[in-house]
Short mmCIF file of C-alpha atoms in Angstrom, two decimals:
data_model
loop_
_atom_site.label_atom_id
_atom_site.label_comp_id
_atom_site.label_asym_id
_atom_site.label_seq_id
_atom_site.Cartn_x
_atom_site.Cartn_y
_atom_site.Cartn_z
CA UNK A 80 0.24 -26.80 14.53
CA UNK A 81 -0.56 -26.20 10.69
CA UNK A 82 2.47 -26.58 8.75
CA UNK A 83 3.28 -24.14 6.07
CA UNK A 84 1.96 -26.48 3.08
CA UNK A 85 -1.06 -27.10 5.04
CA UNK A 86 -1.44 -23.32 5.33
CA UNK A 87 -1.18 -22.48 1.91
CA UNK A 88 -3.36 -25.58 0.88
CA UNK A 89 -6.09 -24.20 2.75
CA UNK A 90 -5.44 -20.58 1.90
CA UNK A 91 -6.11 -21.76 -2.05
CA UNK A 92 -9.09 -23.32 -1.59
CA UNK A 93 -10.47 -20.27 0.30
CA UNK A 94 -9.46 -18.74 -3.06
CA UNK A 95 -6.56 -16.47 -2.12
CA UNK A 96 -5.08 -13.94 -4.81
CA UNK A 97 -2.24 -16.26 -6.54
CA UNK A 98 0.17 -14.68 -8.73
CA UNK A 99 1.97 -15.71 -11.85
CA UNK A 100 5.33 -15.69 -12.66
CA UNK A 101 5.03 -12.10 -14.83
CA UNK A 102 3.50 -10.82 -11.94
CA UNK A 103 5.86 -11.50 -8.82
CA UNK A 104 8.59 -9.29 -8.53
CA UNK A 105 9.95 -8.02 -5.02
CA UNK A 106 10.70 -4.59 -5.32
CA UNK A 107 14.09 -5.15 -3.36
CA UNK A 108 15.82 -7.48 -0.33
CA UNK A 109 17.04 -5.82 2.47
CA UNK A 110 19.89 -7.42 4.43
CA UNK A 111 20.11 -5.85 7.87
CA UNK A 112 23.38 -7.26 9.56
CA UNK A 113 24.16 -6.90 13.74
CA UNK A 114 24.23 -8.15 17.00
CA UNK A 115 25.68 -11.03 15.90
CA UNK A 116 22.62 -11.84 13.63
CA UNK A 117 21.32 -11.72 10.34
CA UNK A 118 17.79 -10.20 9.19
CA UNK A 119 16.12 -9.56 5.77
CA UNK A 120 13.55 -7.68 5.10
CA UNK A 121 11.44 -8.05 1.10
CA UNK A 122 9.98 -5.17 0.17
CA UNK A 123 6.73 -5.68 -1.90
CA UNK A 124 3.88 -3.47 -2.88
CA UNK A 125 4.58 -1.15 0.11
CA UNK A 126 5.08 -4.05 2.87
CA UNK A 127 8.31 -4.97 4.53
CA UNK A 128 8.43 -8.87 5.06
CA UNK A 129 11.14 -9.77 7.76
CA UNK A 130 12.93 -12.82 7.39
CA UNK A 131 15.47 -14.95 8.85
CA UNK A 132 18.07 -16.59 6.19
CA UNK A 133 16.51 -20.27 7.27
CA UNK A 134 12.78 -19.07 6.12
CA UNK A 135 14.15 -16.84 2.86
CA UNK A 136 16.09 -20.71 1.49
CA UNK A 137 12.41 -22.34 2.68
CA UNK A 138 9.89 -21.56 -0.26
CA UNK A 139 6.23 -22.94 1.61
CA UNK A 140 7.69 -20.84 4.50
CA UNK A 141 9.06 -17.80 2.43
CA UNK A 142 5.13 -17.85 0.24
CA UNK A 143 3.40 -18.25 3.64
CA UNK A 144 4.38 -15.17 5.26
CA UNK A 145 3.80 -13.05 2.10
CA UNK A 146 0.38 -14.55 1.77
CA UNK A 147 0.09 -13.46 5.32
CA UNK A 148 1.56 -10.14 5.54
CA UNK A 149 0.97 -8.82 1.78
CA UNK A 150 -2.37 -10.44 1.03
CA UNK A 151 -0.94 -12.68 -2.04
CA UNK A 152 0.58 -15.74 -3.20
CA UNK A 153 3.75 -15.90 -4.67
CA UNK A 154 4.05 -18.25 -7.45
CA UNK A 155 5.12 -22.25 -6.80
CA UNK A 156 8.59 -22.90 -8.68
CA UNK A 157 10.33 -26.04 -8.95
CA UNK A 158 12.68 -26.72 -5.83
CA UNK A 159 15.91 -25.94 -7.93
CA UNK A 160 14.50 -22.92 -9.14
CA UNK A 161 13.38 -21.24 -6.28
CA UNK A 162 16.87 -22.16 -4.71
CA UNK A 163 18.38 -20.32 -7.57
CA UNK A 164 15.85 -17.93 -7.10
CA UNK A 165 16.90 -17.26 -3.35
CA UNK A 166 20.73 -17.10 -4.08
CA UNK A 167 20.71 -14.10 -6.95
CA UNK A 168 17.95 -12.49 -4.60
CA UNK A 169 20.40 -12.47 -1.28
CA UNK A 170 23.38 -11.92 -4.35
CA UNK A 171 21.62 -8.50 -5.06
CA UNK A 172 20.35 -7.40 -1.21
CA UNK A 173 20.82 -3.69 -0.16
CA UNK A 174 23.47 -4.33 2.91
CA UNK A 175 22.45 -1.93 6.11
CA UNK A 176 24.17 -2.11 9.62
CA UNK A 177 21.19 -3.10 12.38
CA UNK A 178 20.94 0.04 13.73
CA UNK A 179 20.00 1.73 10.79
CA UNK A 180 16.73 -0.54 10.59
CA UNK A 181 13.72 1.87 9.81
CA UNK A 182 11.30 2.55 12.47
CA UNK A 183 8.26 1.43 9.97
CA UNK A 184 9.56 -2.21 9.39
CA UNK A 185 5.73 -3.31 9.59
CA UNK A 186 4.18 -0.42 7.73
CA UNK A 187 1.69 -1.54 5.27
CA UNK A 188 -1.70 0.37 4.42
CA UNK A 189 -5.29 -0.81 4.68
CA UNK A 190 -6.13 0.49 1.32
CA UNK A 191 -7.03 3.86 -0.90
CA UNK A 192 -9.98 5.29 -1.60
CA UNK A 193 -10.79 7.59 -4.64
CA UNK A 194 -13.29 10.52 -3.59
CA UNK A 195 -13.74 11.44 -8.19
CA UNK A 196 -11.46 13.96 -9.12
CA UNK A 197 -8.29 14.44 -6.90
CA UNK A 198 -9.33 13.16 -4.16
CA UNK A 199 -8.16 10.14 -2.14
CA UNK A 200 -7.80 9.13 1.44
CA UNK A 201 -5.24 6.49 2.80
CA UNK A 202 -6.52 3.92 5.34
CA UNK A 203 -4.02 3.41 7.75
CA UNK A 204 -5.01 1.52 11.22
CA UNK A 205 -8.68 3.10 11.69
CA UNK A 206 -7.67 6.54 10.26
CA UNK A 207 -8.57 7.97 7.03
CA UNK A 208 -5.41 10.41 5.68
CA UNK A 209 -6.48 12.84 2.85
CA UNK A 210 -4.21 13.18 -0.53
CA UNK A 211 -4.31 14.52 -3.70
CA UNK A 212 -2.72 12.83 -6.99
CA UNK A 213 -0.05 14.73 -6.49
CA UNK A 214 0.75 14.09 -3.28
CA UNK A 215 0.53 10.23 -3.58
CA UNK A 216 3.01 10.42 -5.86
CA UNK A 217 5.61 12.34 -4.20
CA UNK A 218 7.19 10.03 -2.16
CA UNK A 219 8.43 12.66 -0.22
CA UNK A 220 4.64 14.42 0.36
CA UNK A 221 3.24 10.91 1.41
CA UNK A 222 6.01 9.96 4.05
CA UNK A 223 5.89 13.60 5.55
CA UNK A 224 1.51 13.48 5.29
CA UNK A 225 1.49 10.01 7.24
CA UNK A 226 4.05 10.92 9.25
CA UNK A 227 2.26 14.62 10.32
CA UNK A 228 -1.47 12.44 10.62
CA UNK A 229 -0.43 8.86 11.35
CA UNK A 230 2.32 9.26 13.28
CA UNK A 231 3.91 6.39 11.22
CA UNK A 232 7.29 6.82 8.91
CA UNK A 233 6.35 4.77 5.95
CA UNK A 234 9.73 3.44 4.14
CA UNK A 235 11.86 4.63 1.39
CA UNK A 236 11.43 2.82 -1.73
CA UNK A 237 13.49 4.12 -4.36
CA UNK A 238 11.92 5.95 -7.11
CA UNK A 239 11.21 2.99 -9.54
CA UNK A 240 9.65 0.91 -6.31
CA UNK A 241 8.12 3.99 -5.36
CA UNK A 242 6.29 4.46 -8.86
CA UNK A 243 5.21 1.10 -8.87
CA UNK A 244 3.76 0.20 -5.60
CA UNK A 245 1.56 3.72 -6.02
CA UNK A 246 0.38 2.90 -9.40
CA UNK A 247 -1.00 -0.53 -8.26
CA UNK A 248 -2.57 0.87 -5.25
CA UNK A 249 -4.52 3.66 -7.22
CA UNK A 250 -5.80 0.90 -9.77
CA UNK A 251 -7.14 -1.20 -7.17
CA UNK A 252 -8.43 1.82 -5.05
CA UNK A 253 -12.14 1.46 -3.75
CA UNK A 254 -14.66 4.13 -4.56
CA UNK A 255 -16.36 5.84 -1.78
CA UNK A 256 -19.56 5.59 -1.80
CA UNK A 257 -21.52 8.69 -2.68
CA UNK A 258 -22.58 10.56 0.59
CA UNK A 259 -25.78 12.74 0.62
CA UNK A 260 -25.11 16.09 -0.86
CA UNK A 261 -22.45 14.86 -3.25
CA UNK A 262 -24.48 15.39 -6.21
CA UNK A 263 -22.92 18.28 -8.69
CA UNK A 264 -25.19 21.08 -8.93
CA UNK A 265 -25.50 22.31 -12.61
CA UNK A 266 -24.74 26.53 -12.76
CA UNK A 267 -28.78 26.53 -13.96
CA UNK A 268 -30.38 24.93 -11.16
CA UNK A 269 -27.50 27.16 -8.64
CA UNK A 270 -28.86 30.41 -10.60
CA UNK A 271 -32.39 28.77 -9.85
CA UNK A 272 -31.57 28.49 -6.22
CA UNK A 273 -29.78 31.95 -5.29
CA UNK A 274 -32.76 33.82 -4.35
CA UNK A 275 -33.18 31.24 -1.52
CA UNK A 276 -29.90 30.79 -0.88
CA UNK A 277 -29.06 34.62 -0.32
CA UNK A 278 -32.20 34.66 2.12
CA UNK A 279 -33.98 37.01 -0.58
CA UNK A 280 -37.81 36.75 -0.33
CA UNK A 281 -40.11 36.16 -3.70
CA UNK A 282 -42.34 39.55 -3.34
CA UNK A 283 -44.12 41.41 -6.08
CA UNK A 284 -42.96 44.81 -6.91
CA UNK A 285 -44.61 48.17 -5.97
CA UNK A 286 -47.90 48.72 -7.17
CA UNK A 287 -48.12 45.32 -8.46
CA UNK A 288 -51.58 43.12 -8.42
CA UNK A 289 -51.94 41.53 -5.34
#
């Protein structure tokens, strides 16, 4: 069985995304108590890592299942560090009861994609949901949207997390490719075109030559 270090070892030289200190930050820890257990839950970027206390004090284990879940790695700190790290992070955790644990806990998107203009779609497990700007970045439009066309409750980030995670995914959103027909028609070439376009025919006027 690969161990965590081995993991992440191999993960590197496959040339994995690994972050820098400036540019880790959990958006918050979740810390979901009942049935006689303890579960956490890190929200980053708009994924929802669960964790049990043993593998949120373990840091190969805790960067492993980011890098697996969320796509990066977090940075390496020094061992007292990242215990000090762990401490003011389960310090600071939002405490819910168990049965309050959201229905999305593995929600993550596939990615966006910017149509020009205003126009994005969300890839979400094979489908492709259509938003505006201004829908992304109501959180409230986007939960209701996925929930009406995915059938999934994303989670509630607060506004700050919210803000965030939306602004990174529209400035690493793909660009569709352009799809036959897309090309803007100028108003000249449209007046050019309306004869055929109405179905009028080109004939010459009464008593014209012929």
């Amino acid at each position: 069985m690969v161990t965590d270090t081995e993991f992440i070892r191999e993960s590197i030289s496959q040339g994995c995304v690994m972050l820098a200190d400036d540019e880790f930050s959990i958006d918050r820890l979740v810390k979901y108590v009942g049935n006689g257990r303890v579960r956490w839950h890190v929200e980053f970027r708009g994924h929802r890592i669960e964790f049990t206390t043993g593998q949120l004090k373990k840091q190969p284990t805790f960067r492993r299942k980011v890098l697996e879940q969320a796509g990066v790695l977090p940075p390496q700190r020094a061992g007292a560090s990242y215990r000090r790290w762990a401490i003011d992070l389960r310090k600071n955790a939002v405490e819910l009861p168990w049965r309050d644990r959201p229905v999305d806990a593995g929600f993550a998107v596939d990615g966006l994609v910017s149509h020009g203009g205003d126009r994005w779609t969300v890839d979400y497990q094979g489908k492709a949901i259509k938003f505006t700007t201004t829908k992304l970045r109501r959180q409230t439009s986007f939960r209701k949207r996925m929930l009406l066309k995915a059938k999934v409750l994303p989670p509630r980030l607060d506004a700050a997390a919210y803000r965030k995670w939306m602004d990174w995914l529209i400035q690493n959103a793909a660009e569709a490719a352009p799809q036959p027909g897309d090309e803007v028609m100028t108003e000249k070439s449209w007046l050019d075109d309306l004869p055929n376009l109405a179905g009028w025919r080109n004939e010459p006027a009464p008593g014209g030559t012929k």
